[in-house]
Short mmCIF file of C-alpha atoms and ligand atoms in Angstrom, two decimals:
data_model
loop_
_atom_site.label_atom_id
_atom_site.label_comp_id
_atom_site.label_asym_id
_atom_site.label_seq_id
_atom_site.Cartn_x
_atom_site.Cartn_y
_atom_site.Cartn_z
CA UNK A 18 -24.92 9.87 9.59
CA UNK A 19 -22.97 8.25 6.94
CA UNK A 20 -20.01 10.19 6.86
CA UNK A 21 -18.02 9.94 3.46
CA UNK A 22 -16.01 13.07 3.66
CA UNK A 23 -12.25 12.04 3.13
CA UNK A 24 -11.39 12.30 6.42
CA UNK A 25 -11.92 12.16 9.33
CA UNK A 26 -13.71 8.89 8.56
CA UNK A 27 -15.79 7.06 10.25
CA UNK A 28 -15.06 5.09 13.81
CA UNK A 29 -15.57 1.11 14.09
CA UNK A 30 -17.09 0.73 17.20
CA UNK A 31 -14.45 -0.85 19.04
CA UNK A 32 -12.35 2.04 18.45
CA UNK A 33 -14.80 4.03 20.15
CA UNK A 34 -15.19 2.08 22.88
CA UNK A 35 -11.43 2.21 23.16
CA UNK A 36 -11.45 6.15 24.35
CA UNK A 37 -13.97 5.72 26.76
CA UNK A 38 -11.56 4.93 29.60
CA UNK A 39 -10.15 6.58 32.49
CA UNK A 40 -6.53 8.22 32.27
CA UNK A 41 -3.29 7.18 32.64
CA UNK A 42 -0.15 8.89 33.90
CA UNK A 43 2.12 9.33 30.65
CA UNK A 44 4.84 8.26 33.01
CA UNK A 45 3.83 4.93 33.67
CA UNK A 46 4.64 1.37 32.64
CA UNK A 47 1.02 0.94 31.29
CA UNK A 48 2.29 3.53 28.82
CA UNK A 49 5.10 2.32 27.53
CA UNK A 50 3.30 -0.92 27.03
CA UNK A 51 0.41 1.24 24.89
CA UNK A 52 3.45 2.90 23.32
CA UNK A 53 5.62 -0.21 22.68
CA UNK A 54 2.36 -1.30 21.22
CA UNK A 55 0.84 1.25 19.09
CA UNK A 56 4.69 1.73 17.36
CA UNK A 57 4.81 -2.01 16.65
CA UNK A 58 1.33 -1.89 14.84
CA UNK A 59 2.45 1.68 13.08
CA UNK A 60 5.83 -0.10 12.00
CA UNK A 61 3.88 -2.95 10.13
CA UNK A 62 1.44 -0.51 8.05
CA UNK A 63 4.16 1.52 7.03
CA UNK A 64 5.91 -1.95 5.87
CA UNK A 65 9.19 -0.59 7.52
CA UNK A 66 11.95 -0.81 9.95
CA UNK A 67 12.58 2.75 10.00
CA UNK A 68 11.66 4.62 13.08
CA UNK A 69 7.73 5.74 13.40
CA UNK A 70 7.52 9.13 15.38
CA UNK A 71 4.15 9.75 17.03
CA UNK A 72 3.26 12.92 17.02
CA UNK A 73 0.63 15.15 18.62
CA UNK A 74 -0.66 16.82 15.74
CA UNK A 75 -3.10 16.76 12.80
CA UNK A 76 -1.04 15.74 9.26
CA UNK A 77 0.15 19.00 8.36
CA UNK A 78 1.29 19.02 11.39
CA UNK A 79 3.10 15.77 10.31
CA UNK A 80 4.74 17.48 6.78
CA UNK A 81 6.00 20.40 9.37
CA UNK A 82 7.56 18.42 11.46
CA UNK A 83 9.68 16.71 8.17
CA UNK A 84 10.27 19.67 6.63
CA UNK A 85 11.83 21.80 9.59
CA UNK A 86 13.67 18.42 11.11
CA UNK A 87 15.40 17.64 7.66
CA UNK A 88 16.37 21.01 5.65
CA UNK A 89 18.17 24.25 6.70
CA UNK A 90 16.92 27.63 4.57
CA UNK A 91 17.98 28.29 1.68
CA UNK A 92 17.64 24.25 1.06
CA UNK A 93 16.70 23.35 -2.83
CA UNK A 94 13.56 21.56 -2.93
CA UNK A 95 11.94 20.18 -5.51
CA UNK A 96 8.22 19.93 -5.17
CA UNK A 97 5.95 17.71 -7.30
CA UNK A 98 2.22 19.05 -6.99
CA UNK A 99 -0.71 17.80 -8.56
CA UNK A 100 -3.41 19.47 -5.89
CA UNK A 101 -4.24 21.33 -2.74
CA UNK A 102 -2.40 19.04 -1.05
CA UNK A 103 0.83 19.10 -2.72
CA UNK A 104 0.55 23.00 -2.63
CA UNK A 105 -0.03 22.92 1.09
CA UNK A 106 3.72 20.96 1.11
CA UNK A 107 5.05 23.99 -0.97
CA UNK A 108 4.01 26.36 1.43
CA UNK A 109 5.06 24.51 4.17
CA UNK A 110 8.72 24.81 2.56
CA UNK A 111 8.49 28.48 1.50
CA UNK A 112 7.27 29.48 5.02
CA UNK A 113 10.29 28.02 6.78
CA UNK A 114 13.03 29.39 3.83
CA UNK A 115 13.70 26.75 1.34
CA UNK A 116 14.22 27.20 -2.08
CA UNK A 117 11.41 25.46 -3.74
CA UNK A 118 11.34 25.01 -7.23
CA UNK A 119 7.57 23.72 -8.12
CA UNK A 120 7.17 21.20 -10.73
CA UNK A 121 2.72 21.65 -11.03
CA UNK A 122 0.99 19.10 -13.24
CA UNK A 123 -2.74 19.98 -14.51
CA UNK A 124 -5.23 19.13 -11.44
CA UNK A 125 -7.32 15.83 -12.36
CA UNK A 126 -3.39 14.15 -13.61
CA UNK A 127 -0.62 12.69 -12.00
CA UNK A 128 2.95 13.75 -11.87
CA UNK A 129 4.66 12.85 -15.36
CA UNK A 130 8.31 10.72 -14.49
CA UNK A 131 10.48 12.49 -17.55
CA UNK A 132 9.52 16.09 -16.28
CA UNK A 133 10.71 14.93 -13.08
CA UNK A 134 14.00 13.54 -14.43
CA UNK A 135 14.53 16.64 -15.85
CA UNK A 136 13.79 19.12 -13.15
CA UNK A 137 16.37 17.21 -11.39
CA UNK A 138 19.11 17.10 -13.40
CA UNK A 139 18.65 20.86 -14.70
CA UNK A 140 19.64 21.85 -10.63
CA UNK A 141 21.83 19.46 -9.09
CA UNK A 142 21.89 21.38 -5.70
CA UNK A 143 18.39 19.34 -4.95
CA UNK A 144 18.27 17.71 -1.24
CA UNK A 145 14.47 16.75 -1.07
CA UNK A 146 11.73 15.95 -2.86
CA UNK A 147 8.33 16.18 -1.80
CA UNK A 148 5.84 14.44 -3.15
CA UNK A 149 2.10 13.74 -2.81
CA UNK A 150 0.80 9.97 -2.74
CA UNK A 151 -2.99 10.18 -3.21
CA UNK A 152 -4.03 13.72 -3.86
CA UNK A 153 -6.91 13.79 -1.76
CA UNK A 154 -8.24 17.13 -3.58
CA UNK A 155 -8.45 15.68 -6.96
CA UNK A 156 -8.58 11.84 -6.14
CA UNK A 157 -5.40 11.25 -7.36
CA UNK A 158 -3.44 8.14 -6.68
CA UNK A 159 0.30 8.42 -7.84
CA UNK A 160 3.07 4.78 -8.54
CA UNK A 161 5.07 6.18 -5.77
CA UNK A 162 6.85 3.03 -6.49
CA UNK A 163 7.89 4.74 -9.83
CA UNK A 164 8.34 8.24 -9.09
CA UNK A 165 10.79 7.03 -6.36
CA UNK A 166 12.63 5.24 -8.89
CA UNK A 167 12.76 8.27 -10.68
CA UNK A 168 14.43 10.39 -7.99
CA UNK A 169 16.92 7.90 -7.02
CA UNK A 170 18.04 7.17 -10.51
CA UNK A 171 19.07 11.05 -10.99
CA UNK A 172 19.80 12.05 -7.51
CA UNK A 173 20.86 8.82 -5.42
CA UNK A 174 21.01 10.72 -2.37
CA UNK A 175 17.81 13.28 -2.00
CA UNK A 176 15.76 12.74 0.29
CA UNK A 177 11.97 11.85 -0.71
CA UNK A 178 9.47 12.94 1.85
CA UNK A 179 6.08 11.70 1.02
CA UNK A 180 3.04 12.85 1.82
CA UNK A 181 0.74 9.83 2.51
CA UNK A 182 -2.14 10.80 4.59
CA UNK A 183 -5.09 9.72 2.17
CA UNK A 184 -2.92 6.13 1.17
CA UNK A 185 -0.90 4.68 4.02
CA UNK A 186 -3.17 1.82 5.75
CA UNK A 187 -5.74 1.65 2.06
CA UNK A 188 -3.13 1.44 -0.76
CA UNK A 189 -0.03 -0.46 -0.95
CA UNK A 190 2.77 1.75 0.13
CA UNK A 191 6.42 -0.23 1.25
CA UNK A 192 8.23 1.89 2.34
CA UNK A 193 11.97 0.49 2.77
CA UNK A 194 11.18 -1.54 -0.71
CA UNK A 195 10.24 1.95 -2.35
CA UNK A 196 13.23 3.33 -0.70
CA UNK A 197 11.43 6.35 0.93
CA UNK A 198 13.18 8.41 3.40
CA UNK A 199 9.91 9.92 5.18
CA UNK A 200 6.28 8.87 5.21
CA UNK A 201 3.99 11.02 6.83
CA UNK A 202 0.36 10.32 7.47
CA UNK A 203 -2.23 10.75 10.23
CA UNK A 204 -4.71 9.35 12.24
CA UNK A 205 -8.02 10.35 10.87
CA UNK A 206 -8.07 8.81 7.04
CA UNK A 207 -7.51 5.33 6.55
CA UNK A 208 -6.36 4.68 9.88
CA UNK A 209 -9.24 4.73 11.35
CA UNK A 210 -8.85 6.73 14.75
CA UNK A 211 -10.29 10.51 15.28
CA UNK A 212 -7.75 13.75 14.56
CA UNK A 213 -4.95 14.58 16.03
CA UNK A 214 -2.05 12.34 15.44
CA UNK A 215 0.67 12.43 13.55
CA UNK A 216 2.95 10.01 12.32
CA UNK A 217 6.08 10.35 10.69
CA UNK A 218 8.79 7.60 9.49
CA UNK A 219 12.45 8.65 9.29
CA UNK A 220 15.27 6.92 7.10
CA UNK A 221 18.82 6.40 8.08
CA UNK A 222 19.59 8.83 5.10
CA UNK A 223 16.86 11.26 6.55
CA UNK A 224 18.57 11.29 9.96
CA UNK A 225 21.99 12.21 8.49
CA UNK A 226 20.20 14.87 7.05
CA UNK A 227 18.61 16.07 10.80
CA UNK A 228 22.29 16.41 11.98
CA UNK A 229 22.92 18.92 9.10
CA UNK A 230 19.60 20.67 9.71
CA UNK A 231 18.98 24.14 10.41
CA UNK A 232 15.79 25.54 10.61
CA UNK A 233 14.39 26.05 14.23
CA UNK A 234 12.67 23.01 15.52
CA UNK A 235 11.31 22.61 19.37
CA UNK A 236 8.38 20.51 19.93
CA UNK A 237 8.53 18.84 16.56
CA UNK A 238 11.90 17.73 16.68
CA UNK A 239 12.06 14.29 15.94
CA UNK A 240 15.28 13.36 17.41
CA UNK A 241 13.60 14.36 20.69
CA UNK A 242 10.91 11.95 19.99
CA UNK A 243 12.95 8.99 19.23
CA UNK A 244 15.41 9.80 22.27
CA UNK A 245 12.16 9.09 24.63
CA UNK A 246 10.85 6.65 22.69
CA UNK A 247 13.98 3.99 22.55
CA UNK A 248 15.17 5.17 25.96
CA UNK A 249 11.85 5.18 27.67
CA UNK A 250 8.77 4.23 25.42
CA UNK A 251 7.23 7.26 25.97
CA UNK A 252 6.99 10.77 24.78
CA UNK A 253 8.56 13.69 25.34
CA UNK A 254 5.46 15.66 26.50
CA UNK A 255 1.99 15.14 27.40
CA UNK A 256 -0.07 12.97 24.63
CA UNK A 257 -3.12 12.54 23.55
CA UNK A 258 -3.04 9.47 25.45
CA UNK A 259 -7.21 8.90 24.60
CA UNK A 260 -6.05 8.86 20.91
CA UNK A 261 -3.68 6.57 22.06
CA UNK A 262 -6.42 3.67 23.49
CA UNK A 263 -8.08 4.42 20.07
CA UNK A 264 -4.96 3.95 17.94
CA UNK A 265 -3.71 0.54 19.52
CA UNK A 266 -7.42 -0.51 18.64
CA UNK A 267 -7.64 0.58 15.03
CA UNK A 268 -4.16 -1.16 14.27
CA UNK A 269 -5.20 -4.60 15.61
CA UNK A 270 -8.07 -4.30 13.76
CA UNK A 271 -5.64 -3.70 10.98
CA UNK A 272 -3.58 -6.37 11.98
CA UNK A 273 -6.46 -8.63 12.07
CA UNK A 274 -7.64 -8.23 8.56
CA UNK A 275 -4.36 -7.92 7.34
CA UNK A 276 -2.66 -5.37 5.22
CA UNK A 277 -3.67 -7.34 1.68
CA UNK A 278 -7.20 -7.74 2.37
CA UNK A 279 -7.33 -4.23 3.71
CA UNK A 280 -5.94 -3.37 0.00
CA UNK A 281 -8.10 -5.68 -1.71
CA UNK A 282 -11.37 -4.17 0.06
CA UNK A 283 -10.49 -0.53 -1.27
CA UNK A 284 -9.44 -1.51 -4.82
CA UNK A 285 -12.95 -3.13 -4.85
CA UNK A 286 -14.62 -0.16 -3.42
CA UNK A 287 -13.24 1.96 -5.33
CA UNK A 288 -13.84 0.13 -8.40
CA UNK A 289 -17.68 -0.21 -7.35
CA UNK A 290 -17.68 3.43 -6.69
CA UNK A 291 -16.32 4.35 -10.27
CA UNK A 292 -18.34 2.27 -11.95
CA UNK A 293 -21.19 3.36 -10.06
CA UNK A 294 -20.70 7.31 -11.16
CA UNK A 295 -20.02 6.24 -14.54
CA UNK A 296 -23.53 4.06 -14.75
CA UNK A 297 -25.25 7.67 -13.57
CA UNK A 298 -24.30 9.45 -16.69
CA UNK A 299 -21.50 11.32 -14.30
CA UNK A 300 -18.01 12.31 -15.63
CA UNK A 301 -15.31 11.23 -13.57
CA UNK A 302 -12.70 14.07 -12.52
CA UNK A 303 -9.17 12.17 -12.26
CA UNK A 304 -7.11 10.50 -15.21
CA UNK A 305 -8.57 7.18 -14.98
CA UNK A 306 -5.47 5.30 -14.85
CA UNK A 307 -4.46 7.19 -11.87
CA UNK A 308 -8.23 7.15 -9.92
CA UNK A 309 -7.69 6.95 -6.39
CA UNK A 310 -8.72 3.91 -4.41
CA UNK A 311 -9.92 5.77 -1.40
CA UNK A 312 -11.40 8.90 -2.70
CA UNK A 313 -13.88 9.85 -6.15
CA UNK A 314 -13.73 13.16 -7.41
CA UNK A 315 -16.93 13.69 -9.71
CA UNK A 316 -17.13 16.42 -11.86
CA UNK A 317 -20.49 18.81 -11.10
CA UNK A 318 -22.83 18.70 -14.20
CA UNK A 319 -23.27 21.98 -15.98
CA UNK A 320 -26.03 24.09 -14.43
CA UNK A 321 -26.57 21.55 -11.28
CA UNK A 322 -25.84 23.33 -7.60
CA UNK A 323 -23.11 21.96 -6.81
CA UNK A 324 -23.81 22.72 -2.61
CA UNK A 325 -27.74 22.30 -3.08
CA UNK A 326 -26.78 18.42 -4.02
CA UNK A 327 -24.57 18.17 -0.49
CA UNK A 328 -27.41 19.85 1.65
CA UNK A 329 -30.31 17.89 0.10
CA UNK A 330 -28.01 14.47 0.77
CA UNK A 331 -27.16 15.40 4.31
CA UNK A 332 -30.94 16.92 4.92
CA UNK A 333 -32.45 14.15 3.50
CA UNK A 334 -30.65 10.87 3.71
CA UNK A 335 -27.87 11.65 6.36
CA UNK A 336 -25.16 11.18 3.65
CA UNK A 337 -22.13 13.32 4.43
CA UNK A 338 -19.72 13.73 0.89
CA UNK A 339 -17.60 16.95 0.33
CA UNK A 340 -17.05 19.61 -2.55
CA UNK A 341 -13.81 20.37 -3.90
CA UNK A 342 -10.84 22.50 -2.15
CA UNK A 343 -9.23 25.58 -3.57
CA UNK A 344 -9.90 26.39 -7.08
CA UNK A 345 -12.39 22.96 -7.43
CA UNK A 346 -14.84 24.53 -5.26
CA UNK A 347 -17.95 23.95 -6.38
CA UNK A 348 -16.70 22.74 -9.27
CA UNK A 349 -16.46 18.67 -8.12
CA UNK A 350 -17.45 16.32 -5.45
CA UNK A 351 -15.65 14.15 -3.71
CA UNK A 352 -16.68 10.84 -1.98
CA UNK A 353 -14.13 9.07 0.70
CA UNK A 354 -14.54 5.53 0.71
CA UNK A 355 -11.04 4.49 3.24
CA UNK A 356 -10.56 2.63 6.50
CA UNK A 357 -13.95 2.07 8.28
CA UNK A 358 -15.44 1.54 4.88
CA UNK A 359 -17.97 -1.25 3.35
CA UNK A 360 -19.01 -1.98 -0.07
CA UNK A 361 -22.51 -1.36 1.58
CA UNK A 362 -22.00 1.81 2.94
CA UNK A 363 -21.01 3.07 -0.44
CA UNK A 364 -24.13 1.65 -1.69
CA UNK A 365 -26.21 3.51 0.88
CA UNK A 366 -24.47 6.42 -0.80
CA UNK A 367 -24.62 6.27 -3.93
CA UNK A 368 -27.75 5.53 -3.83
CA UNK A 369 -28.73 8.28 -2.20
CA UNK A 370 -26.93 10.31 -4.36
CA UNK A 371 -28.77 8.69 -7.29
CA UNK A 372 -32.22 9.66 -6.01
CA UNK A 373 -31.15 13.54 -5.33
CA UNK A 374 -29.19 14.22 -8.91
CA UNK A 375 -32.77 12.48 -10.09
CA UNK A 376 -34.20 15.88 -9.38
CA UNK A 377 -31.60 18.28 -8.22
CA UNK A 378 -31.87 20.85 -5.97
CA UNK A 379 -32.38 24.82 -8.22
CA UNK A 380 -29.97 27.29 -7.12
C1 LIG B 429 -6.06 15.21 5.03
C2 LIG B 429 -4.79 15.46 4.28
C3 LIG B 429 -3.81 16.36 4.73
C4 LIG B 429 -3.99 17.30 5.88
O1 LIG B 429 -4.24 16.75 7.03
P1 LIG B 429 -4.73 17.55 8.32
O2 LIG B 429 -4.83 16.40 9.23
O3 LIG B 429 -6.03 18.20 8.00
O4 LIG B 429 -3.68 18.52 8.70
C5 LIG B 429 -2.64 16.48 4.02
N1 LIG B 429 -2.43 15.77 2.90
C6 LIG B 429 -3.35 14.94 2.41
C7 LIG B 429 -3.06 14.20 1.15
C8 LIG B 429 -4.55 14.75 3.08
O5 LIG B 429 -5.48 13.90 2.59
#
């Protein structure tokens, strides 16, 4: 199967070789060397010498955990949303109290700097701002370098909690250069290793903030996590500790290519890709100075089945792409082209996908 969903992605076969080993006690010093390991590796893709937590979770998992750790209810939040994703981070916030003020741009566009600017200086009681870095719904990518800019020019000291699970490891994302307080992402998109871990980077700012914070936090709490991890190089509780053999594989890989060419390889994919659904007469769904390196949103022709076209390609030629979330159901389709990703595989694709929109599927 050629699976071009945007995440989970697809395996290189090291990293699956990687899991297929016997346990380990959590406890022991072959542990804390995987550990040591894997947060050395984690520390260079997020271009940082913040601390990396690890943990045990899928991404939103990984927003939870920076939303409960850092804010107490009642907290003013500004939210920047330009998808499904950056809603999911709103409700996140609502559900645990904070005050979130929303600041929605159309779906298909990225966030606009001046109406951020002036959503912050029309409350100055805002602590955080939450933003998305590739909108993985719409195919999206924002300049996170500039939007930070943006939030530290009017409000030195808010935190900026970023949601990068579609970027970090495909698109250049520094975070101590940008200034970024937290980075979340997880193990299934670009970093190449199945579900179901988390990673989270904390500033010094952010854990100021922690000490202040007061919504209820137990086996997310962060502090926890970096209390086992400098004292011990482990983790608090049990972890995935297969995810673990997979992890410490996917970042030398990572490590190997190196972060530029890894950059490189997307932009070009994602240029091919473009051009690609542009040469079959298809419109393109995001703003194209903002198109997203490691996912293509494609807008469905009038009167084509939208899910007949996904069936036919996964019936027929084992090619795995996705429809839209939320309110874009249907209405687009989206390709992932990060981490385990050739220029090749894409062709396979898209060529594929050539042959089926040839004759569609009736509804
Ligand atoms: C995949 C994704 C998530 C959610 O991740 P889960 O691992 O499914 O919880 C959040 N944000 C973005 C931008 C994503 O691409």
């Amino acid at each position: 199967m050629n699976l071009r969903v945007p995440g989970p992605t697809p395996l290189p076969p090291t990293v699956l070789a990687a899991m297929n080993r016997q346990m380990i006690s959590h406890r022991s010093e072959d542990f804390a060397h995987l550990f040591a390991e894997v947060r050395e590796g984690l520390a260079h893709v997020f271009q940082t010498q913040n601390d990396v937590l690890i943990l045990v979770a899928s991404g939103t998992g990984g927003m939870e955990a920076a939303i409960v750790n850092l804010l107490s209810p009642g907290d003013h939040v500004l939210a920047i949303t330009i998808g499904n994703f950056g809603d999911r981070f709103v409700s996140i916030a609502r559900a645990h109290g904070a005050q979130v003020t929303e600041l929605a741009f159309p779906w298909g566009q990225a966030a606009a700097p001046e109406h951020i600017a002036e959503a912050l200086d029309a409350d100055p009681k805002v602590r955080a701002v939450l933003i998305t870095h590739n909108e993985t719904s719409t195919g999206v990518a924002q300049d996170l370098s500039r939007l930070s800019q943006v939030v530290r020019e009017h409000r030195p000291d808010a935190l900026i909690l970023v949601d990068a699970i579609s970027s970090l490891g495909a698109l250049p994302l520094s975070t101590d250069e940008w200034d970024i307080d937290v980075v979340i992402t997880s193990s299934q998109k670009a970093l190449m290793t199945p579900p179901g871990l988390a990673f989270v980077s904390v500033s010094p700012r952010a854990w100021a903030a922690y000490e202040r914070a007061q919504m209820p936090r137990f086996y997310m709490d962060l502090g926890r996590l970096k209390e086992r991890a400098d004292a011990s190089s482990s983790h608090p509780f049990t972890p995935a500790v297969s995810l673990f053999y997979a992890l410490s594989e996917a970042l030398r890989l990572i490590k190997e290519e190196g972060l530029d060419n890894i950059f490189q390889r997307h932009q070009e994919i994602g240029q091919f890709v473009r051009s690609k659904v542009k040469d079959l007469g298809l419109e393109l769904f995001a703003d194209p100075r903002y198109a997203s390196n490691t996912v293509t949103a494609i807008v469905v022709p009038e009167g084509v089945n939208a899910d007949g076209v996904l069936k036919r390609l996964k019936d027929d030629y084992g090619v795995l792409l996705a429809t839209g979330p939320g309110k874009v159901r249907g209405k687009i389709w989206r390709i992932g082209h990060m981490g385990y990703v050739s220029r090749a595989d894409m062709e396979e694709a898209l060529v594929a996908f050539e042959e089926v929109l040839a004759n569609p599927p009736a509804y």
